[in-house]
Coordinates of C-alpha atoms in Angstrom, one line a residue:
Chain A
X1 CA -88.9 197.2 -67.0
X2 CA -92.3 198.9 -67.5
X3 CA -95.9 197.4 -66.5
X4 CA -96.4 196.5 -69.6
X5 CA -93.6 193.9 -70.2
X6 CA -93.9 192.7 -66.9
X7 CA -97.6 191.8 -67.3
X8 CA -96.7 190.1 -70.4
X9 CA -94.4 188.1 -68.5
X10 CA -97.0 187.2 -66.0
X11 CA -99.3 186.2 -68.6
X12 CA -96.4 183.7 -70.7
X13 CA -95.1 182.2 -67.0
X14 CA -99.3 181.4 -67.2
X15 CA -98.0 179.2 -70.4
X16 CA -95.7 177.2 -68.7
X17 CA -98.5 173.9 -68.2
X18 CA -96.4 172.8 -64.8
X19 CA -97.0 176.4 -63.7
X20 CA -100.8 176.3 -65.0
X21 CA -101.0 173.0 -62.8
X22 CA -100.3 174.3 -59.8
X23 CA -102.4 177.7 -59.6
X24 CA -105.4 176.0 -61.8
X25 CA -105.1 173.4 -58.3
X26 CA -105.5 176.3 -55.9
X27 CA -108.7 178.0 -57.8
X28 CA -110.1 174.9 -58.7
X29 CA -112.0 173.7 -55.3
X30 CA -113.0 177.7 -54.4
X31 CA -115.1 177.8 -58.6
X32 CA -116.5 174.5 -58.2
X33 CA -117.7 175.7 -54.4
X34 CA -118.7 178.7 -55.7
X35 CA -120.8 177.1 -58.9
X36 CA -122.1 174.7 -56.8
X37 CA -124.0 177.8 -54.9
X38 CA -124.6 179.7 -57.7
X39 CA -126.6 176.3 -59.4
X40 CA -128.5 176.0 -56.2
X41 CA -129.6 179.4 -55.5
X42 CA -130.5 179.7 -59.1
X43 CA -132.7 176.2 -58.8
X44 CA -134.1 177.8 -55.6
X45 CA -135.2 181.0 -57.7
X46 CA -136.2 179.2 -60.7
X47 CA -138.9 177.1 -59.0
X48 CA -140.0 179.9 -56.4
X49 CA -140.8 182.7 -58.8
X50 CA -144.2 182.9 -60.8
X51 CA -145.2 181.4 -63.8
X52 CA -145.8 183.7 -66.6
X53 CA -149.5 184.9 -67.5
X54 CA -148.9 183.0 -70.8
X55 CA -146.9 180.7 -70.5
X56 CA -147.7 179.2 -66.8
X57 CA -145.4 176.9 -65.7
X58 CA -143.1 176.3 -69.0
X59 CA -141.5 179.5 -68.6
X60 CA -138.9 177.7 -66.1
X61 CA -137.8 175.7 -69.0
X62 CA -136.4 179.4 -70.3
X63 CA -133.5 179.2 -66.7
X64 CA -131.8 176.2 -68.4
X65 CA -132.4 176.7 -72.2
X66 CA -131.2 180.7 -72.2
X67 CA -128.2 180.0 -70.2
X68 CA -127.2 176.8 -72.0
X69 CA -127.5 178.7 -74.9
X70 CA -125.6 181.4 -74.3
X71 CA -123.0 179.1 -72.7
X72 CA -122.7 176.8 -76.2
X73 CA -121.8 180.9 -78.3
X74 CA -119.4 181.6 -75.2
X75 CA -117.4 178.1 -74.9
X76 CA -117.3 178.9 -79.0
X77 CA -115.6 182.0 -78.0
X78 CA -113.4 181.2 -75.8
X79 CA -112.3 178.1 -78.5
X80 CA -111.7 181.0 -81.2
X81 CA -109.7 182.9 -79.1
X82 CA -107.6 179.7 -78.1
X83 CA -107.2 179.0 -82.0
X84 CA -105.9 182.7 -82.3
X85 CA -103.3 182.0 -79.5
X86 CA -102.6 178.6 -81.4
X87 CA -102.1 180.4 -84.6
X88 CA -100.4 183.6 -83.6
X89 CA -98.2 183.5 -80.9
X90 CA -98.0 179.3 -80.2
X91 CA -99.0 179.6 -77.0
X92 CA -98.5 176.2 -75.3
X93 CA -101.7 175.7 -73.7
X94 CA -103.8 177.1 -76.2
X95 CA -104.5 174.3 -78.0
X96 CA -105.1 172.4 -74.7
X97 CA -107.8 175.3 -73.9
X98 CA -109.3 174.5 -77.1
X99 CA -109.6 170.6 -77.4
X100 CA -110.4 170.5 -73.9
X101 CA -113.3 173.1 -74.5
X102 CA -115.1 170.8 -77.5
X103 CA -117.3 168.2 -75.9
X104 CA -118.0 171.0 -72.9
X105 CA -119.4 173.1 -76.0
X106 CA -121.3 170.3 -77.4
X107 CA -123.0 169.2 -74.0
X108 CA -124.1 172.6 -73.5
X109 CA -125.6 173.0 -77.5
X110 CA -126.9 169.7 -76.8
X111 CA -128.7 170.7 -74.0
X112 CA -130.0 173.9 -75.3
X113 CA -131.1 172.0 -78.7
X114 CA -133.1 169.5 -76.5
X115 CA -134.8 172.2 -74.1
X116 CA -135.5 174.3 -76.3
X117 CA -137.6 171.6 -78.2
X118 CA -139.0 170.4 -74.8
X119 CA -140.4 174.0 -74.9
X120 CA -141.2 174.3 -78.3
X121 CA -143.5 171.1 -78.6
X122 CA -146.5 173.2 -75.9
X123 CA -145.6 176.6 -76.6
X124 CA -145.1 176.2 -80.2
X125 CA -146.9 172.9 -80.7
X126 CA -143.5 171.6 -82.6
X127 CA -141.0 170.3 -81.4
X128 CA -139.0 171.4 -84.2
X129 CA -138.5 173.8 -87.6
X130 CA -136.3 174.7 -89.7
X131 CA -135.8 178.2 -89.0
X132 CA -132.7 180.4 -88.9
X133 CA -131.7 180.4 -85.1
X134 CA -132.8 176.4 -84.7
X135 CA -130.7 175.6 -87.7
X136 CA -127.7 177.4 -87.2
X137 CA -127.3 176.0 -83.9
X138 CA -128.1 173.0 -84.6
X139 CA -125.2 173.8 -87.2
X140 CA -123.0 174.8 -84.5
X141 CA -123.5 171.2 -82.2
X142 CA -122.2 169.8 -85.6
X143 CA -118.8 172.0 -86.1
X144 CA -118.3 170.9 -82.3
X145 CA -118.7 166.8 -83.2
X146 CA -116.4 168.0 -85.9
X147 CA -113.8 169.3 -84.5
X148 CA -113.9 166.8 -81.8
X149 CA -113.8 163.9 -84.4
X150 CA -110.8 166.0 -85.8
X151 CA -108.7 166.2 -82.9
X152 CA -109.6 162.1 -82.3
X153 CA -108.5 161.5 -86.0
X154 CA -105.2 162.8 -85.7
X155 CA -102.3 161.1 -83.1
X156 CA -100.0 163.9 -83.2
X157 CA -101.4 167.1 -81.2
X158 CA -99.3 169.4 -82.7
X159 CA -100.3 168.5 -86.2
X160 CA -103.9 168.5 -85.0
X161 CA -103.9 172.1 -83.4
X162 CA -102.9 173.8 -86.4
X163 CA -105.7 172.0 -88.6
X164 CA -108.3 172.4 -86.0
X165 CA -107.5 175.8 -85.0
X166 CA -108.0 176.7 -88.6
X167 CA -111.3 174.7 -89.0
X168 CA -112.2 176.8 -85.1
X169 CA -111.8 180.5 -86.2
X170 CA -113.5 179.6 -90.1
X171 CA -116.6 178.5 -88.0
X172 CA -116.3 181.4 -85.6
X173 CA -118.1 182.9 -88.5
X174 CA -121.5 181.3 -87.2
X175 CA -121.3 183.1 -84.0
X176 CA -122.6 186.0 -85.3
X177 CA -124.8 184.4 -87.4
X178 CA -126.2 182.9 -84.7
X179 CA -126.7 185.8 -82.4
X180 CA -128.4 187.8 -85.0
X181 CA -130.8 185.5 -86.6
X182 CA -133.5 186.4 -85.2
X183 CA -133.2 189.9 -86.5
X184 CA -132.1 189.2 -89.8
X185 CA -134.7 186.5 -91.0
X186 CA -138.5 186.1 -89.9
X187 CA -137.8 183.2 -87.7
X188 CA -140.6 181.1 -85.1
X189 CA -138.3 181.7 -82.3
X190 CA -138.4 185.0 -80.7
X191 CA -135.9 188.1 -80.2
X192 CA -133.2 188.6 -78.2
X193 CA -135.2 190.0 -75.0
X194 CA -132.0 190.2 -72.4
X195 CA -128.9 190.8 -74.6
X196 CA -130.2 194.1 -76.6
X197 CA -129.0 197.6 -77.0
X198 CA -132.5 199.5 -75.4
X199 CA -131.9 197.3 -72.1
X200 CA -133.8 194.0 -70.8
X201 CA -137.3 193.9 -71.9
X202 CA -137.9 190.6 -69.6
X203 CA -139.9 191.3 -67.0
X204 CA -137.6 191.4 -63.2
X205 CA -139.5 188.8 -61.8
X206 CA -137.9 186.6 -64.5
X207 CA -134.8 187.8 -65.1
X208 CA -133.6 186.8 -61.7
X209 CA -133.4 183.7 -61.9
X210 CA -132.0 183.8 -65.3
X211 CA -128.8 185.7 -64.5
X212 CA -128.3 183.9 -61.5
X213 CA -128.4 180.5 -63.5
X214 CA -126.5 182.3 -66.4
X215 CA -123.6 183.1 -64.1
X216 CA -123.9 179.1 -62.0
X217 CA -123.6 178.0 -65.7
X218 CA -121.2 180.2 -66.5
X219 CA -119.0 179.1 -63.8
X220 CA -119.4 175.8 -64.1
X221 CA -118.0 175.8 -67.4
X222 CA -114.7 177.6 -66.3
X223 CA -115.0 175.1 -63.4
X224 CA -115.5 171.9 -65.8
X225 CA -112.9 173.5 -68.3
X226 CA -110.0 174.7 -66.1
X227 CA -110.7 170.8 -64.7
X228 CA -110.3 169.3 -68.5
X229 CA -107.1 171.4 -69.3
X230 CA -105.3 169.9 -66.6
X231 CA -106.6 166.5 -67.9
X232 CA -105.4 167.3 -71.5
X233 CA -102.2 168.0 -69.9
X234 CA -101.9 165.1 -68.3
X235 CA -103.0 163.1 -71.1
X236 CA -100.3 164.4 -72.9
X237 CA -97.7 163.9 -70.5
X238 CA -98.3 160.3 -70.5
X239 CA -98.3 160.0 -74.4
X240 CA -94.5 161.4 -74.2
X241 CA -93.5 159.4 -71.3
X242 CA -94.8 156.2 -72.8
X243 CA -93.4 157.2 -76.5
X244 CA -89.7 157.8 -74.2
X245 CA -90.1 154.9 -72.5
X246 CA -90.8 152.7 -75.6
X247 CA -87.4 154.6 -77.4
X248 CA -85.5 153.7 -74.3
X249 CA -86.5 150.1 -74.2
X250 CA -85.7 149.9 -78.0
X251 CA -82.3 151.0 -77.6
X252 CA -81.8 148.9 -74.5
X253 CA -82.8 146.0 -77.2
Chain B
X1 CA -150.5 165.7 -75.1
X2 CA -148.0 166.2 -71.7
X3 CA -148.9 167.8 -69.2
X4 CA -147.1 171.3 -68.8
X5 CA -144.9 170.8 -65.4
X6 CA -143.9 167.2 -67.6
X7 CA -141.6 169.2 -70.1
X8 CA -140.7 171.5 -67.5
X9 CA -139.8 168.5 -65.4
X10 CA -137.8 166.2 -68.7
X11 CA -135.7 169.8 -69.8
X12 CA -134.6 170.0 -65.6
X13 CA -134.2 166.4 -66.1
X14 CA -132.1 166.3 -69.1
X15 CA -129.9 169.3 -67.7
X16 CA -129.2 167.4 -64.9
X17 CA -128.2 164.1 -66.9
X18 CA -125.7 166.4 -68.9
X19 CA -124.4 168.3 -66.2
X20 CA -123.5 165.1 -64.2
X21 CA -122.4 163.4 -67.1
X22 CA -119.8 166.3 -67.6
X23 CA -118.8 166.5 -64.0
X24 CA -118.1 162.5 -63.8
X25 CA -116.3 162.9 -67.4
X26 CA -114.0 165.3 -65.9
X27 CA -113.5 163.2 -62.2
X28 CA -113.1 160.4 -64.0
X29 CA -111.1 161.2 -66.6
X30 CA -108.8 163.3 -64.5
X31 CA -108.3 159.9 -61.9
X32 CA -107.2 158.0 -65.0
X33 CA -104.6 159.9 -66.3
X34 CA -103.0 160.8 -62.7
X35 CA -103.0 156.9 -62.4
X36 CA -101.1 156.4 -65.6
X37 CA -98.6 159.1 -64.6
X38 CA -97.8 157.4 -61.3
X39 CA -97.5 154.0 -63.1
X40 CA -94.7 155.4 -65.4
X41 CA -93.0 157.0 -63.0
X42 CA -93.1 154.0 -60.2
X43 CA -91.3 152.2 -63.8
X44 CA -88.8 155.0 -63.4
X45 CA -89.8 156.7 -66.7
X46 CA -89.0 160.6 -66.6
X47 CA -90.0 163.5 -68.9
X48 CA -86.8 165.2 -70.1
X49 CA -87.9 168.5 -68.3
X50 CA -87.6 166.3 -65.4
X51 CA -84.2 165.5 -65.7
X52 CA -82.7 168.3 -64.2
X53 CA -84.4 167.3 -60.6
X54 CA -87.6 169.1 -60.8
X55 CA -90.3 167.1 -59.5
X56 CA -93.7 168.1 -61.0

């Protein structure tokens, strides 16, 4: 056997849910531990660095809003990628990655919509426009009530995964979209200034704080969707025993 | 017109509504199903996997 079959093999013995159960139960306690620290050195940092010269004191608004932003393209991600292992190689707990991923994506859209208008009403002196990065995320928040609304809609979850994973990679076309919109069309809300090819142009004293927020965010999310997955599971496992039990009780009748 | 360290004060605020929300979602949820699952299977009920003896 080479390396490469047998790391396949690792990865589909992942697939077995019973399996994922167990070692999701071991790393669970040590990520929420560790986002836990993250979240409250980055909260140290955010309210112990200066204010910008412009800005003043709103600029701490930017350690939530960039990081939940980011967060709401990545969870995105992560549900395309599930919808590809749906679609292509009907990986069991792909579609549990995915529906368990949805309101986590919305909550963290949500909250980036809502800061981000918190700092748009002084900074801006609107708390909303139209414009090409504000719509299209707004956009986004809506494919997430979507697909959550989709996945609600339908009993069985087999049926559901294959509509929904469909619905998931046709709106993975907004990522992009997204990311770029502030390059593509004259928008009120400003550049990329950490993700961009020539380096950060953020000045150190912010970007601290940022990154370590962005990473207490980002493991939070794995934290919060590992944490869901195993929910999903066990939702399902109680929809089969309870159809079984009610096909056992009819026979018994 | 707020004063500056007010919005800075209702996005921290709001982040930490939907954060906690999330985590108590998750707790919540999580204690919920694992109480269903014991209930059917203190009723005896068993998934066919579990047939062949395994336990969880």
């Amino acid at each position: 056997m080479n390396e490469n079959s047998l790391a396949i093999r690792k990865f589909s013995d992942l697939a077995n849910p019973t399996r994922f159960l167990g070692l999701s139960a071991l790393v669970l306690p040590w990520l929420a531990v560790l986002s836990a620290v993250l979240l409250a050195i980055g909260l140290y940092l955010s309210f112990t660095t200066e204010g910008d010269y412009q800005q003043g004191e709103t600029v701490r608004i930017m350690y939530v809003h960039v990081p939940a932003a980011w967060l709401s393209m990545m969870c995105y991600t992560v549900m395309a990628i599930s919808a590809l292992g749906t679609l292509v190689w009907r990986h069991p707990l792909a579609d549990v990655a995915a529906r368990a991923a949805a309101p986590i994506g919305a909550s963290f859209t949500l909250l980036a919509l809502v800061t981000g208008s918190l700092w748009g009403k002084p900074m801006w002196g609107t708390w909303w426009v139209w414009d090409a990065r504000l719509t299209s995320v707004f956009v986004l928040f809506l494919m997430y009530l979507g697909l959550i609304a989709l996945n609600r809609a339908m009993d069985e979850p087999g049926k559901a995964a294959k509509a929904s994973a469909v619905l998931i990679l046709v709106g993975f076309v907004n990522i992009p979209i997204i990311k770029f919109s502030v390059e593509w069309w004259n928008t009120l809300h400003q550049p990329a200034s950490v993700l961009r090819l020539d380096g950060p142009t953020i000045d150190p004293e912010f970007l601290w704080p940022l990154l370590v927020m962005a990473a207490a965010f980002t493991v939070l999310f794995f934290t919060l969707h590992i944490a869901a997955m195993r929910n999903e599971i066990w939702r399902r496992r109680v929809t089969s025993m309870r159809r079984q039990a009610a096909r056992s009780a009819g026979r018994e009748a | 017109m707020m004063s500056h360290a007010a919005y800075v004060f209702a996005s921290y605020a709001f982040a930490a509504v939907i954060l906690a929300g999330l985590v108590l979602w998750v707790l919540v949820d999580g204690r919920n199903r694992r109480r269903e699952l014991r209930a059917l299977e203190e009723a005896g009920i068993r998934r066919r996997s579990q047939a062949g003896g395994e336990t969880k």
